[in-house]
Every structure is written in structure tokens, then in C-alpha cells.
Short mmCIF file of C-alpha atoms and ligand atoms in Angstrom, two decimals:
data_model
loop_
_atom_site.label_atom_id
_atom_site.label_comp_id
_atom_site.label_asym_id
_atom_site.label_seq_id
_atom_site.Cartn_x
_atom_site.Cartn_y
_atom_site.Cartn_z
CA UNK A 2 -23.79 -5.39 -93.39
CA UNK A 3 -25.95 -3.69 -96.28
CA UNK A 4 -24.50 0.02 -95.70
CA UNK A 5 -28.39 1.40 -97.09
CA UNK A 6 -28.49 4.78 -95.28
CA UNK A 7 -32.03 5.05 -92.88
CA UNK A 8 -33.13 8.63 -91.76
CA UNK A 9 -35.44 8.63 -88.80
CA UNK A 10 -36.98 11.26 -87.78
CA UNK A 11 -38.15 12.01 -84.02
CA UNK A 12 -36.28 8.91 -83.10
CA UNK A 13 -34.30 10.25 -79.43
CA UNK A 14 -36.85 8.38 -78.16
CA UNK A 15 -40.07 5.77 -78.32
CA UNK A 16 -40.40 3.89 -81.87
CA UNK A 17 -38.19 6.11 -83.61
CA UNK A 18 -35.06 4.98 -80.89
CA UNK A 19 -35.96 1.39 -80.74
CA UNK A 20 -36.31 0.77 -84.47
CA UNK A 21 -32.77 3.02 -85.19
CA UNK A 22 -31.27 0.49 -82.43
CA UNK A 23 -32.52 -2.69 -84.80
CA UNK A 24 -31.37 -1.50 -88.32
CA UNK A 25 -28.74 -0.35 -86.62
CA UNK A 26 -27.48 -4.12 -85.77
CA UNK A 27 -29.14 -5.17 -88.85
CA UNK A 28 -26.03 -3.59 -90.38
CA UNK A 29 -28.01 -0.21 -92.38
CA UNK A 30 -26.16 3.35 -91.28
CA UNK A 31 -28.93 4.92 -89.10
CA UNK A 32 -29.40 8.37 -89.11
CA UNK A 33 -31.07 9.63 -85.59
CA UNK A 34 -32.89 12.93 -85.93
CA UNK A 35 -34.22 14.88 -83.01
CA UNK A 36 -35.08 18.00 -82.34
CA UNK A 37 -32.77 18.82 -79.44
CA UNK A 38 -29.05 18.94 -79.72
CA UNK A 39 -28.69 17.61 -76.27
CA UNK A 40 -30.57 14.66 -77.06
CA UNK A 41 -28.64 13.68 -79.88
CA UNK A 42 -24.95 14.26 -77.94
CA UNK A 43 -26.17 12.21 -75.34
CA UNK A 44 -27.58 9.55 -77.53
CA UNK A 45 -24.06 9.58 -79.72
CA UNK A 46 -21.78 8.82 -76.67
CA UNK A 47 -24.28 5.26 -75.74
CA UNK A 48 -24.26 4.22 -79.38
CA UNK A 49 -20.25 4.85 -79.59
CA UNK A 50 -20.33 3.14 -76.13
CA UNK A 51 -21.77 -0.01 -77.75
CA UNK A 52 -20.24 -0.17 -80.75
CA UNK A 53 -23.29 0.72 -82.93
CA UNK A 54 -22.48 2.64 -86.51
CA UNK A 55 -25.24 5.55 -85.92
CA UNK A 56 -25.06 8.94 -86.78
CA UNK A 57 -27.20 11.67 -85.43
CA UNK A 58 -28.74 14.86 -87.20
CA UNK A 59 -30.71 17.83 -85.92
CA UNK A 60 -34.17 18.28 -87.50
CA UNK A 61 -37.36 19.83 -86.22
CA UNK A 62 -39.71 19.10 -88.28
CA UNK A 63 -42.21 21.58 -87.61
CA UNK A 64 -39.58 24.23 -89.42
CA UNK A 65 -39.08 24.21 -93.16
CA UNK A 66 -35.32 26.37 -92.26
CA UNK A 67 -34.80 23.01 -90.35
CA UNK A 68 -35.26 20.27 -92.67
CA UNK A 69 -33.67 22.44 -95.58
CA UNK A 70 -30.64 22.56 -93.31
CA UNK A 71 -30.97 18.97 -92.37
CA UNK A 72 -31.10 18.36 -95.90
CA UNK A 73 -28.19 19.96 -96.95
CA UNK A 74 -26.19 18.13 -94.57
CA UNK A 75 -27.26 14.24 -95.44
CA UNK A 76 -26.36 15.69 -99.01
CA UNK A 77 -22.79 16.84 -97.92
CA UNK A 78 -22.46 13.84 -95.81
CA UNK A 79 -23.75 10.63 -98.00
CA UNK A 80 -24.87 12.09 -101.19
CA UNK A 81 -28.01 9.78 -101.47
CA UNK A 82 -30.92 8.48 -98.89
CA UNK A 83 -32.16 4.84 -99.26
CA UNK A 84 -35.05 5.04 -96.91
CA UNK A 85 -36.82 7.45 -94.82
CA UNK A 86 -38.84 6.83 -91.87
CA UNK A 87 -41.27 9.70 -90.98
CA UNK A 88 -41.63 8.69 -87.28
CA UNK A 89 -42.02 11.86 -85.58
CA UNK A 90 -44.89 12.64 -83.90
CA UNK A 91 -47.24 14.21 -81.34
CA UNK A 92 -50.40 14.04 -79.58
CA UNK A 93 -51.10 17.67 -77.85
CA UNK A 94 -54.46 17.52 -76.94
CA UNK A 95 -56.20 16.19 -73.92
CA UNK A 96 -59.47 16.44 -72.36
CA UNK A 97 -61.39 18.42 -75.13
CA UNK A 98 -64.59 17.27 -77.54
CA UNK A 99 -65.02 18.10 -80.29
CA UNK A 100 -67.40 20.91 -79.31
CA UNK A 101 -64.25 23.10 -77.63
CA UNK A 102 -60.73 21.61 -79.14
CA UNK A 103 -59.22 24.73 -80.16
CA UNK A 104 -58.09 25.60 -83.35
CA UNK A 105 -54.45 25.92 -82.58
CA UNK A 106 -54.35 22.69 -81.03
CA UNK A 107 -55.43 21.24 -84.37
CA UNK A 108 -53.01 23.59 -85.97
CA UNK A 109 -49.91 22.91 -84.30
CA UNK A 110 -50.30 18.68 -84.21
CA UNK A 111 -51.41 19.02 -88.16
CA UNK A 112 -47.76 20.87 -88.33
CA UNK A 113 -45.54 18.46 -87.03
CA UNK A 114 -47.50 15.13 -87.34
CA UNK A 115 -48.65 15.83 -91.29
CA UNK A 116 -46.26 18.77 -92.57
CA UNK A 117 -43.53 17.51 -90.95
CA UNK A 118 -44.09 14.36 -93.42
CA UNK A 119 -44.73 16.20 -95.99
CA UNK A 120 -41.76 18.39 -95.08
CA UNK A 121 -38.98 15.65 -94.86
CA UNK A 122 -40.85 13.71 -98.09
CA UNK A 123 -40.54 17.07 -100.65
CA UNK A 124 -37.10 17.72 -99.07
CA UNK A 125 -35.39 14.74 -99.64
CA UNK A 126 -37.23 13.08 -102.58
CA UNK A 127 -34.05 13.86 -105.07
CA UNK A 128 -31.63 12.15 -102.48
CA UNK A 129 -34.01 9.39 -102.27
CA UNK A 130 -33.89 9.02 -105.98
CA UNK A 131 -30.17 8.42 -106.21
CA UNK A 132 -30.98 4.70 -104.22
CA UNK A 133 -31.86 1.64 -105.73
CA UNK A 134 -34.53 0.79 -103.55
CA UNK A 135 -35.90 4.01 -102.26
CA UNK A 136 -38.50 4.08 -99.43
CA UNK A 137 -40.83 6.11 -97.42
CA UNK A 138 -42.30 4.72 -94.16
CA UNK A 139 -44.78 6.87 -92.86
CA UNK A 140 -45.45 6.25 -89.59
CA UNK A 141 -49.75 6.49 -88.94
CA UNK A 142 -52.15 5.24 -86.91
CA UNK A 143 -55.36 3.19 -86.86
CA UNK A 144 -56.85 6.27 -85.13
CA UNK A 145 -56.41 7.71 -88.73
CA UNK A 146 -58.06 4.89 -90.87
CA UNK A 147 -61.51 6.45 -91.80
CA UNK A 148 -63.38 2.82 -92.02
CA UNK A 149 -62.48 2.11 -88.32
CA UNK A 150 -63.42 6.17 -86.85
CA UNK A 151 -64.21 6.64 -83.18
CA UNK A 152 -64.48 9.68 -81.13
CA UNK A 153 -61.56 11.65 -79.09
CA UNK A 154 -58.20 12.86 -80.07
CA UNK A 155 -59.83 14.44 -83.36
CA UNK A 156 -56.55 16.96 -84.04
CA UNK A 157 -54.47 13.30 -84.18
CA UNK A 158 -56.70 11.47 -85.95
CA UNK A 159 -57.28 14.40 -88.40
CA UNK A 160 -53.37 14.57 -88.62
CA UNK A 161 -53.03 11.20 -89.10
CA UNK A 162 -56.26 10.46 -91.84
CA UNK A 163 -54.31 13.50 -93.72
CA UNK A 164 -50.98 11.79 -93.34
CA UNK A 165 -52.44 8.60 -95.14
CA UNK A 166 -53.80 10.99 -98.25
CA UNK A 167 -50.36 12.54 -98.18
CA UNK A 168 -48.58 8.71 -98.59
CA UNK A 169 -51.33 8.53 -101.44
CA UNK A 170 -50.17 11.71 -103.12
CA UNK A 171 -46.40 11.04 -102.29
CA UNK A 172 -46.76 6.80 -103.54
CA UNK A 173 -48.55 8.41 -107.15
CA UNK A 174 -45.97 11.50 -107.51
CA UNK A 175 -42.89 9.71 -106.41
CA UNK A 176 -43.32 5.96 -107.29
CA UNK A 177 -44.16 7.15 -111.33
CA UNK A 178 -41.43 9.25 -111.61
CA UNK A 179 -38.69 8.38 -109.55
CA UNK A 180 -39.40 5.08 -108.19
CA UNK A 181 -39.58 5.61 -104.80
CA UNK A 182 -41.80 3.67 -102.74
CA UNK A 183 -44.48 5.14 -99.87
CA UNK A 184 -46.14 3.14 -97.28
CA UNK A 185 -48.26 3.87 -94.14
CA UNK A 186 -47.79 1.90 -90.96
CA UNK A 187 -49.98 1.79 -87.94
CA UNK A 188 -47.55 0.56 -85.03
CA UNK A 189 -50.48 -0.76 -82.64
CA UNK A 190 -51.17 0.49 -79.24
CA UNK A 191 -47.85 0.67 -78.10
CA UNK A 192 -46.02 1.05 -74.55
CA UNK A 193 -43.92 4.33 -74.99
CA UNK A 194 -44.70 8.08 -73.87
CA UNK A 195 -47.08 8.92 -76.35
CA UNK A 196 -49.03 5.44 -75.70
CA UNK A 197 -48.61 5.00 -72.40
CA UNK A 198 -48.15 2.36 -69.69
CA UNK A 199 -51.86 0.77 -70.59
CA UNK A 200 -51.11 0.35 -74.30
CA UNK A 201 -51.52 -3.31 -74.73
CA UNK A 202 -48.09 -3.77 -77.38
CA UNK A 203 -44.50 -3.75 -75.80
CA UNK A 204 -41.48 -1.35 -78.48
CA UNK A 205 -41.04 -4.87 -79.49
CA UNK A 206 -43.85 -5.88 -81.14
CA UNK A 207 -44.60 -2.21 -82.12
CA UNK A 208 -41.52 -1.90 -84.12
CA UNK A 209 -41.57 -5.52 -86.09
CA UNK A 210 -44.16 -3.95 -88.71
CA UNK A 211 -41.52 -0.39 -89.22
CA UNK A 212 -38.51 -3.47 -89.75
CA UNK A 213 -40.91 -4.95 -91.88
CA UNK A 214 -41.39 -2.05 -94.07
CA UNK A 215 -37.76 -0.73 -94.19
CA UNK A 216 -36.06 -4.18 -95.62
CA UNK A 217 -39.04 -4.82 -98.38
CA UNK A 218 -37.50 -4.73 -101.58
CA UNK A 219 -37.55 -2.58 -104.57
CA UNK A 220 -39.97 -4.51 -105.93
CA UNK A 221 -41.72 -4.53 -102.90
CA UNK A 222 -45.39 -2.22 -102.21
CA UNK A 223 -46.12 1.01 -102.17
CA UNK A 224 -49.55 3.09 -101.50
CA UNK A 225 -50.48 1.02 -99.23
CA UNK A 226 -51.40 0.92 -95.01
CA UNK A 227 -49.78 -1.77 -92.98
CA UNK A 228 -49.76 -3.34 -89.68
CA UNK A 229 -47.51 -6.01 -88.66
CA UNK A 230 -46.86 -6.39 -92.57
CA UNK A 231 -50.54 -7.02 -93.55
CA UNK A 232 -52.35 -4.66 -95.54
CA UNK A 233 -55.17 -3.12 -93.66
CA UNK A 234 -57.77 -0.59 -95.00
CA UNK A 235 -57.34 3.67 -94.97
N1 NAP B 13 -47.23 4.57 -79.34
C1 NAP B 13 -48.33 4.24 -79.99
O1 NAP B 13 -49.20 3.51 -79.47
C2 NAP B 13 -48.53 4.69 -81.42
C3 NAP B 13 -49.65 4.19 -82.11
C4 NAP B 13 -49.88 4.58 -83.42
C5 NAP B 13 -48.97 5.43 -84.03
N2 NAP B 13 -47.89 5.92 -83.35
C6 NAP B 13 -47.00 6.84 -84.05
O2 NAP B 13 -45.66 6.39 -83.98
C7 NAP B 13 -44.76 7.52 -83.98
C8 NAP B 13 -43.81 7.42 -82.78
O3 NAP B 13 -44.62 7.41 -81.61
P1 NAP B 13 -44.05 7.07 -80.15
O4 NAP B 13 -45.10 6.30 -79.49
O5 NAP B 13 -42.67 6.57 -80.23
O6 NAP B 13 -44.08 8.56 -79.50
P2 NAP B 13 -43.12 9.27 -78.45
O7 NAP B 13 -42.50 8.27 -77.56
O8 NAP B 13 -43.95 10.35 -77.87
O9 NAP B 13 -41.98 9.89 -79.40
C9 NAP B 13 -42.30 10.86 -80.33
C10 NAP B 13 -41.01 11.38 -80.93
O10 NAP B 13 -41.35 12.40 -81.89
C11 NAP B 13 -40.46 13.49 -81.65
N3 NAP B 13 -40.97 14.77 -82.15
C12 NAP B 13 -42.09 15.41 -81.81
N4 NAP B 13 -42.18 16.56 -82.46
C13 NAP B 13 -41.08 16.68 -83.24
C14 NAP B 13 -40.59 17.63 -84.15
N5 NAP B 13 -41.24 18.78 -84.38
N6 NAP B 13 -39.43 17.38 -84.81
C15 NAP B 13 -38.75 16.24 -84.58
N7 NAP B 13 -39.15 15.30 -83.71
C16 NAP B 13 -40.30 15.51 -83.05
C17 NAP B 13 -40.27 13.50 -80.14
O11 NAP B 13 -39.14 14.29 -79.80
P3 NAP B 13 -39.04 15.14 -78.41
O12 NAP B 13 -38.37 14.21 -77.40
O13 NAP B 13 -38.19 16.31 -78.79
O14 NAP B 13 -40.43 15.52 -78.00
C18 NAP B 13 -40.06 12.01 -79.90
O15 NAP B 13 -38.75 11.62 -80.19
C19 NAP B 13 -45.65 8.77 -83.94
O16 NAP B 13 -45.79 9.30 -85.23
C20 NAP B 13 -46.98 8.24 -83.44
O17 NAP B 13 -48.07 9.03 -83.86
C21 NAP B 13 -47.66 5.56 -82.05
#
């Protein structure tokens, strides 16, 4: 047991579920957040079920009043944060070019998939602080890295190119002054919702990089994009 406190956001299902489920047996108190209360009750009756120490939290990313709130309770609750897992995410657009995507569609996946990042990262920096190895796993994509562009999906891949700068921003602000470590992950093609039943990775294999990532050690990197643990390029 190492009793290090993991927030994950967007984790009732997907990545987010399957990686809370490891740390969880690796012995860290997992924080589940969702954005549906349901979601979370039912998800707090399995893990009770099976003996697993995880607590749940309601967060929508896409709402500043949300996080605040979500904020204020990990602060009432545990008083510090060793490691935050930006995991939730969306893909909203189908079937466009780039020729007709509309705006909002850009808009709203930029909101949750970058903001909400940025969101959860400016809201619980100071908790973050209080750990002796604090980390931020932001959870990318290859479809983001701007040496390895294609075409389709642009709002995600816009979302997630401007996720990377925001790890950037994040590792230089909040590795100089408070010691807090940012990375970027890029899962692979993975078999849940969002990637489908064609994606060539099984949760598995998708979440060994975002295990990876959460037990480096203080001394461990930051401002930098991984897969499966290996550096690869923005
Ligand atoms: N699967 C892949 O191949 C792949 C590849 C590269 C990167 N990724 C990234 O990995 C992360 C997880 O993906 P996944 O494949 O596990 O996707 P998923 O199965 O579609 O799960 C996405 C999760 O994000 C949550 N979410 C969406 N909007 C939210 C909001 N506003 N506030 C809080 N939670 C919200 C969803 O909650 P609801 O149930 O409420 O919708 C869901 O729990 C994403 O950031 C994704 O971009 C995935």
C-alpha cells in the first residue's frame, strides 16, 4: 500500500475506469470522477462489492462551477493531491472535412478535451503542491503530435496538439515553482467507446503507458510525450 491519492477524471468508463481499477490494487486511493451522479453510485457499490479502496467525485469538466466545487471537496476530504490524471475526453465530430466542420463542433471538443485540462491543472495545482511527488498525466493522442499530422477529426486533433502546448506551459509554470511534474501520454489505438471495436490495442495494453506515468518518481520526467513509457515527438 502507498496511500498517494490519484484523481481521474472521466474515468466511469474506458481508460479512465480501467487504469482507476489498477492503482486501485496497486494500493494508491483512487479518486473516480464522472460527470453523472448515477454513474458514480453505481460504480461505488461494485468497487465496495470487491473490496477495492476507491472513492468517487462529481466533476464535469467542461464547467469551471464544477471543478471549483470538485476542488473544494478533495481539499475538505484529503487536504493534498499526489497525482492527477486528465483522462477525460471526447471526440464529437463525424463525417465532416475540413471544408464544413462547424465551428461549435470545434468549440465544444476544445472545451472539454483542452479546458477541461487546463481546468482541473489551474484548480488543483496548490493541492498538488502539498505532495512529494506531484504529477500531471495528461492524457493525448498521436492524432495531436504535429510531426506525424494526417487528415480527419481536425476539432480532436486541434484539441489534442493544444493539450500538448498546454503540458508545455503547465511542465515550465508548475515544475519551476512548485515541483510538480507534467507529462503527455498517447494511449494507442485502443478498444473502448471512443476507439472502437477496430482499434488494434486491447484497455490492457492501452493503460500500461498511464501506470507507467503515474508511479515515475519525483525525480522522474516532465515536459515530455510518451507512449508505452518511451518518449515520442509533439
Ligand atoms: N481509445 C483510444 O484509442 C484513445 C487514443 C488516444 C487517446 N485517447 C484519449 O484517452 C482518453 C480516454 O479515452 P477513452 O478511449 O477511454 O474514451 P471513452 O471510453 O469515450 O471515455 C471517455 C470518458 O470521458 C468522460 N467525459 C467526457 N466528457 C466529460 C466531461 N465534460 N467531464 C467529465 N468527464 C467527461 C466520459 O464520460 P461520460 O460517460 O459522461 O460521457 C468517459 O468517461 C481521452 O482523453 C482520449 O482522447 C484515447
Amino acid at each position: 500500500m502507498n496511500n498517494e491519492i490519484v484523481l481521474i477524471t472521466g474515468a466511469n468508463r474506458g481508460l479512465g475506469l480501467a487504469t482507476a481499477e489498477a492503482l486501485a490494487k496497486q494500493g494508491y486511493q483512487v479518486i473516480i470522477s464522472a460527470r453523472k451522479q448515477q454513474a458514480l453510485d453505481e460504480l461505488a457499490q461494485r468497487f465496495t462489492k470487491a473490496g477495492l479502496k476507491i472513492d468517487t467525485l462529481l466533476m464535469d469538466v467542461a464547467s469551471d462551477q464544477s471543478v471549483q466545487q470538485a476542488k473544494k471537496i478533495i481539499e475538505q476530504r484529503y487536504g493534498k493531491l499526489d497525482c492527477l490524471v486528465n483522462n477525460a475526453g471526447v471526440i464529437i465530430e463525424s463525417n465532416y472535412e475540413f471544408t464544413n466542420l462547424p465551428s461549435q463542433v470545434i468549440a465544444d471538443t476544445f472545451n472539454i478535451n483542452t479546458l477541461g485540462a487546463i481546468r482541473t491543472m489551474q484548480a488543483f495545482y496548490k493541492l498538488l503542491a502539498k505532495s512529494k511527488n506531484p504529477r500531471i498525466v495528461n492524457m493525448s493522442s498521436g492524432m495531436g503530435a504535429i510531426t506525424d499530422m494526417n487528415s480527419g477529426y481536425m476539432a480532436y486533433r486541434i484539441s489534442k496538439t493544444a493539450l500538448n502546448v498546454a503540458t508545455l506551459q503547465g511542465h515550465q509554470e508548475l515544475h519551476d515553482k512548485y515541483k510538480i511534474r507534467v507529462m503527455a501520454l498517447c494511449p494507442g489505438w485502443v478498444k473502448t467507446d471512443m476507439g472502437g471495436p477496430n482499434a488494434t490495442r486491447e484497455l490492457a495494453e492501452g493503460i500500461s503507458g498511464i501506470i507507467w506515468a503515474v508511479n515515475t518518481p519525483a525525480n522522474g520526467p516532465s515536459g515530455k510525450f510518451f507512449r508505452d513509457g518511451v518518449e515520442i515527438p509533439w
